PDB file of C-alpha atoms and ligand atoms in Angstrom:
ATOM      1  CA  UNK X 124       0.000   0.000   0.000  1.00 56.00           C
ATOM      2  CA  UNK X 125       1.465   3.332  -1.038  1.00 79.00           C
ATOM      3  CA  UNK X 126       1.186   5.974   1.675  1.00 88.00           C
ATOM      4  CA  UNK X 127       1.420   9.194  -0.341  1.00 96.00           C
ATOM      5  CA  UNK X 128      -2.022  10.656  -1.002  1.00 98.00           C
ATOM      6  CA  UNK X 129      -2.618  11.754  -4.582  1.00 98.00           C
ATOM      7  CA  UNK X 130      -5.036  14.615  -5.279  1.00 98.00           C
ATOM      8  CA  UNK X 131      -7.038  14.473  -8.498  1.00 99.00           C
ATOM      9  CA  UNK X 132      -9.136  17.179 -10.134  1.00 99.00           C
ATOM     10  CA  UNK X 133     -10.634  17.850 -13.541  1.00 99.00           C
ATOM     11  CA  UNK X 134     -12.994  20.133 -15.384  1.00 98.00           C
ATOM     12  CA  UNK X 135     -16.075  18.788 -17.178  1.00 98.00           C
ATOM     13  CA  UNK X 136     -13.959  17.657 -20.149  1.00 98.00           C
ATOM     14  CA  UNK X 137     -11.795  15.508 -17.898  1.00 98.00           C
ATOM     15  CA  UNK X 138     -14.378  13.739 -15.739  1.00 98.00           C
ATOM     16  CA  UNK X 139     -14.192  10.401 -17.575  1.00 98.00           C
ATOM     17  CA  UNK X 140     -10.409  10.233 -17.554  1.00 98.00           C
ATOM     18  CA  UNK X 141     -10.386  11.346 -13.913  1.00 98.00           C
ATOM     19  CA  UNK X 142     -12.476   8.286 -13.006  1.00 98.00           C
ATOM     20  CA  UNK X 143      -9.983   6.051 -14.782  1.00 98.00           C
ATOM     21  CA  UNK X 144      -7.078   7.752 -12.999  1.00 98.00           C
ATOM     22  CA  UNK X 145      -8.796   7.357  -9.613  1.00 98.00           C
ATOM     23  CA  UNK X 146      -9.486   3.684 -10.289  1.00 98.00           C
ATOM     24  CA  UNK X 147      -5.884   3.086 -11.377  1.00 98.00           C
ATOM     25  CA  UNK X 148      -4.503   4.877  -8.322  1.00 98.00           C
ATOM     26  CA  UNK X 149      -6.681   2.785  -6.003  1.00 98.00           C
ATOM     27  CA  UNK X 150      -5.567  -0.421  -7.730  1.00 98.00           C
ATOM     28  CA  UNK X 151      -1.978   0.692  -7.124  1.00 97.00           C
ATOM     29  CA  UNK X 152      -2.760   1.225  -3.441  1.00 97.00           C
ATOM     30  CA  UNK X 153      -2.631   5.022  -3.349  1.00 98.00           C
ATOM     31  CA  UNK X 154      -5.054   6.971  -1.154  1.00 98.00           C
ATOM     32  CA  UNK X 155      -6.910   9.411  -3.419  1.00 98.00           C
ATOM     33  CA  UNK X 156      -8.185  12.902  -2.631  1.00 98.00           C
ATOM     34  CA  UNK X 157     -10.902  13.662  -5.198  1.00 98.00           C
ATOM     35  CA  UNK X 158     -11.388  17.408  -5.621  1.00 98.00           C
ATOM     36  CA  UNK X 159     -14.016  17.169  -8.396  1.00 97.00           C
ATOM     37  CA  UNK X 160     -15.604  18.029 -10.659  1.00 98.00           C
ATOM     38  CA  UNK X 161     -17.692  14.901 -10.937  1.00 98.00           C
ATOM     39  CA  UNK X 162     -20.370  15.699 -13.479  1.00 97.00           C
ATOM     40  CA  UNK X 163     -20.884  16.977 -17.026  1.00 97.00           C
ATOM     41  CA  UNK X 164     -21.865  20.532 -16.075  1.00 98.00           C
ATOM     42  CA  UNK X 165     -19.506  23.106 -17.509  1.00 98.00           C
ATOM     43  CA  UNK X 166     -17.016  24.441 -14.942  1.00 98.00           C
ATOM     44  CA  UNK X 167     -13.914  26.638 -15.130  1.00 98.00           C
ATOM     45  CA  UNK X 168     -10.567  24.834 -15.014  1.00 98.00           C
ATOM     46  CA  UNK X 169      -8.723  27.521 -12.974  1.00 98.00           C
ATOM     47  CA  UNK X 170     -11.066  26.843 -10.038  1.00 98.00           C
ATOM     48  CA  UNK X 171     -10.035  23.195  -9.932  1.00 98.00           C
ATOM     49  CA  UNK X 172      -6.360  23.928 -10.503  1.00 98.00           C
ATOM     50  CA  UNK X 173      -6.616  26.261  -7.499  1.00 98.00           C
ATOM     51  CA  UNK X 174      -8.162  23.544  -5.313  1.00 98.00           C
ATOM     52  CA  UNK X 175      -5.377  21.138  -6.198  1.00 98.00           C
ATOM     53  CA  UNK X 176      -2.659  23.741  -5.574  1.00 98.00           C
ATOM     54  CA  UNK X 177      -4.175  24.392  -2.132  1.00 98.00           C
ATOM     55  CA  UNK X 178      -4.252  20.675  -1.294  1.00 98.00           C
ATOM     56  CA  UNK X 179      -0.544  20.315  -2.070  1.00 98.00           C
ATOM     57  CA  UNK X 180       0.289  23.465  -0.117  1.00 98.00           C
ATOM     58  CA  UNK X 181      -1.539  22.409   3.055  1.00 98.00           C
ATOM     59  CA  UNK X 182      -0.206  18.846   2.875  1.00 98.00           C
ATOM     60  CA  UNK X 183      -3.542  17.140   2.188  1.00 98.00           C
ATOM     61  CA  UNK X 184      -1.799  15.431  -0.723  1.00 98.00           C
ATOM     62  CA  UNK X 185       1.800  14.878  -1.772  1.00 98.00           C
ATOM     63  CA  UNK X 186       1.330  14.995  -5.536  1.00 98.00           C
ATOM     64  CA  UNK X 187      -1.525  15.596  -7.943  1.00 98.00           C
ATOM     65  CA  UNK X 188      -3.120  14.772 -11.266  1.00 99.00           C
ATOM     66  CA  UNK X 189      -5.059  17.429 -13.185  1.00 98.00           C
ATOM     67  CA  UNK X 190      -7.143  16.855 -16.288  1.00 99.00           C
ATOM     68  CA  UNK X 191      -8.938  19.120 -18.756  1.00 98.00           C
ATOM     69  CA  UNK X 192      -9.718  18.778 -22.458  1.00 98.00           C
ATOM     70  CA  UNK X 193      -6.212  19.443 -23.703  1.00 98.00           C
ATOM     71  CA  UNK X 194      -4.307  19.727 -20.434  1.00 98.00           C
ATOM     72  CA  UNK X 195      -3.159  23.154 -21.553  1.00 98.00           C
ATOM     73  CA  UNK X 196      -5.503  25.333 -19.526  1.00 98.00           C
ATOM     74  CA  UNK X 197      -4.844  23.326 -16.366  1.00 98.00           C
ATOM     75  CA  UNK X 198      -1.070  23.572 -16.956  1.00 98.00           C
ATOM     76  CA  UNK X 199      -1.173  27.331 -17.347  1.00 98.00           C
ATOM     77  CA  UNK X 200      -3.387  27.762 -14.298  1.00 98.00           C
ATOM     78  CA  UNK X 201      -1.556  25.470 -11.881  1.00 98.00           C
ATOM     79  CA  UNK X 202       1.954  26.622 -12.780  1.00 98.00           C
ATOM     80  CA  UNK X 203       1.102  30.118 -11.518  1.00 98.00           C
ATOM     81  CA  UNK X 204       1.471  28.711  -7.998  1.00 97.00           C
ATOM     82  CA  UNK X 205       5.083  28.894  -6.822  1.00 96.00           C
ATOM     83  CA  UNK X 206       5.111  25.535  -5.058  1.00 97.00           C
ATOM     84  CA  UNK X 207       3.879  23.723  -8.155  1.00 98.00           C
ATOM     85  CA  UNK X 208       5.900  22.122 -10.922  1.00 98.00           C
ATOM     86  CA  UNK X 209       3.271  20.729 -13.276  1.00 98.00           C
ATOM     87  CA  UNK X 210       4.021  18.811 -16.449  1.00 98.00           C
ATOM     88  CA  UNK X 211       1.532  18.197 -19.236  1.00 98.00           C
ATOM     89  CA  UNK X 212       2.501  14.764 -20.497  1.00 98.00           C
ATOM     90  CA  UNK X 213       1.524  13.054 -23.717  1.00 98.00           C
ATOM     91  CA  UNK X 214       3.628   9.922 -23.403  1.00 98.00           C
ATOM     92  CA  UNK X 215       5.565   7.854 -20.916  1.00 98.00           C
ATOM     93  CA  UNK X 216       8.869   9.559 -21.749  1.00 98.00           C
ATOM     94  CA  UNK X 217       7.403  12.957 -20.891  1.00 98.00           C
ATOM     95  CA  UNK X 218       6.180  11.557 -17.597  1.00 98.00           C
ATOM     96  CA  UNK X 219       9.482   9.890 -16.690  1.00 98.00           C
ATOM     97  CA  UNK X 220      11.584  12.931 -17.545  1.00 98.00           C
ATOM     98  CA  UNK X 221       9.194  15.284 -15.754  1.00 98.00           C
ATOM     99  CA  UNK X 222      10.156  13.443 -12.577  1.00 98.00           C
ATOM    100  CA  UNK X 223      13.854  12.762 -13.264  1.00 98.00           C
ATOM    101  CA  UNK X 224      14.725  16.284 -14.411  1.00 98.00           C
ATOM    102  CA  UNK X 225      11.951  18.592 -13.176  1.00 98.00           C
ATOM    103  CA  UNK X 226      10.767  16.943  -9.959  1.00 98.00           C
ATOM    104  CA  UNK X 227       7.240  17.551 -11.227  1.00 98.00           C
ATOM    105  CA  UNK X 228       4.660  17.353  -8.470  1.00 98.00           C
ATOM    106  CA  UNK X 229       1.597  17.534 -10.721  1.00 99.00           C
ATOM    107  CA  UNK X 230       0.869  15.398 -13.777  1.00 99.00           C
ATOM    108  CA  UNK X 231      -1.432  17.118 -16.282  1.00 99.00           C
ATOM    109  CA  UNK X 232      -3.335  15.091 -18.873  1.00 99.00           C
ATOM    110  CA  UNK X 233      -5.498  16.130 -21.818  1.00 98.00           C
ATOM    111  CA  UNK X 234      -8.598  13.952 -21.909  1.00 98.00           C
ATOM    112  CA  UNK X 235      -9.316  14.871 -25.538  1.00 98.00           C
ATOM    113  CA  UNK X 236      -5.767  14.332 -26.718  1.00 98.00           C
ATOM    114  CA  UNK X 237      -4.482  11.196 -24.971  1.00 98.00           C
ATOM    115  CA  UNK X 238      -5.678   7.581 -25.058  1.00 98.00           C
ATOM    116  CA  UNK X 239      -6.639   5.700 -21.925  1.00 98.00           C
ATOM    117  CA  UNK X 240      -3.707   3.264 -22.002  1.00 98.00           C
ATOM    118  CA  UNK X 241      -1.167   6.030 -22.628  1.00 98.00           C
ATOM    119  CA  UNK X 242      -2.676   8.034 -19.781  1.00 98.00           C
ATOM    120  CA  UNK X 243      -2.279   5.063 -17.432  1.00 98.00           C
ATOM    121  CA  UNK X 244       1.330   4.574 -18.589  1.00 98.00           C
ATOM    122  CA  UNK X 245       2.014   8.256 -17.866  1.00 98.00           C
ATOM    123  CA  UNK X 246       0.474   7.936 -14.415  1.00 98.00           C
ATOM    124  CA  UNK X 247       2.517   4.858 -13.516  1.00 98.00           C
ATOM    125  CA  UNK X 248       5.770   6.432 -14.757  1.00 98.00           C
ATOM    126  CA  UNK X 249       5.033   9.700 -12.946  1.00 98.00           C
ATOM    127  CA  UNK X 250       4.489   7.870  -9.652  1.00 98.00           C
ATOM    128  CA  UNK X 251       7.346   5.384  -9.971  1.00 98.00           C
ATOM    129  CA  UNK X 252      10.162   7.677 -11.094  1.00 98.00           C
ATOM    130  CA  UNK X 253      12.499   9.406  -8.640  1.00 98.00           C
ATOM    131  CA  UNK X 254      13.946  12.891  -9.085  1.00 98.00           C
ATOM    132  CA  UNK X 255      17.643  12.755 -10.054  1.00 98.00           C
ATOM    133  CA  UNK X 256      18.683  15.872  -8.108  1.00 97.00           C
ATOM    134  CA  UNK X 257      22.167  17.247  -8.750  1.00 97.00           C
ATOM    135  CA  UNK X 258      22.272  19.783 -11.591  1.00 98.00           C
ATOM    136  CA  UNK X 259      18.504  19.512 -11.911  1.00 97.00           C
ATOM    137  CA  UNK X 260      18.043  20.688  -8.326  1.00 98.00           C
ATOM    138  CA  UNK X 261      20.151  23.777  -9.074  1.00 97.00           C
ATOM    139  CA  UNK X 262      17.863  24.644 -11.988  1.00 97.00           C
ATOM    140  CA  UNK X 263      14.727  24.141  -9.924  1.00 97.00           C
ATOM    141  CA  UNK X 264      16.164  26.344  -7.180  1.00 96.00           C
ATOM    142  CA  UNK X 265      16.507  29.136  -9.746  1.00 96.00           C
ATOM    143  CA  UNK X 266      12.745  29.056 -10.264  1.00 91.00           C
ATOM    144  CA  UNK X 267      11.767  29.124  -6.604  1.00 84.00           C
TER     145      UNK X 267
HETATM  146  C1  RB5 U 302     -13.233  23.016 -21.993  1.00 66.35           C
HETATM  147  O1  RB5 U 302     -14.077  23.003 -23.086  1.00 66.35           O
HETATM  148  C2  RB5 U 302     -11.803  23.150 -22.435  1.00 66.35           C
HETATM  149  O2  RB5 U 302     -11.550  24.422 -22.915  1.00 66.35           O
HETATM  150  C3  RB5 U 302     -10.871  22.832 -21.288  1.00 66.35           C
HETATM  151  O3  RB5 U 302     -11.139  21.549 -20.836  1.00 66.35           O
HETATM  152  C4  RB5 U 302      -9.385  22.841 -21.589  1.00 66.35           C
HETATM  153  O4  RB5 U 302      -9.085  22.040 -22.695  1.00 66.35           O
HETATM  154  C5  RB5 U 302      -8.737  24.139 -21.652  1.00 66.35           C
HETATM  155  O5  RB5 U 302      -7.521  24.258 -21.814  1.00 66.35           O
END
């Protein structure tokens, strides 16, 4: 059983993929903090990016997964928070390198642009990959 809680949030375009991500996380043994949205009604992605940023800041979750139609709006919104390093990933290499080089703490997925199996591969790589530190830490320090 993994102990790190993972926060998940989406806008209306990402609800279906969010369910798949939640299910996959639970199968992997991760506690999940679901921050919505959970229905088809149109909502605004910055509101949900803000909820997830707050959950990471107050320690309710260690890392997060954010989903919108393309992943672009969520990426722009969440990266405005100084404690966040969010990576919009389209394949497993993106996800692995976002951890090794960028110590990404939020995985962003585009529900309309990524397939279900690729999304699950990204999630698994994001969770399993350690940050390499070293020269990458120096670069991260320059942003914070
Ligand atoms: C919603 O229609 C869509 O604009 C949103 O999910 C996202 O793709 C924005 O970047």
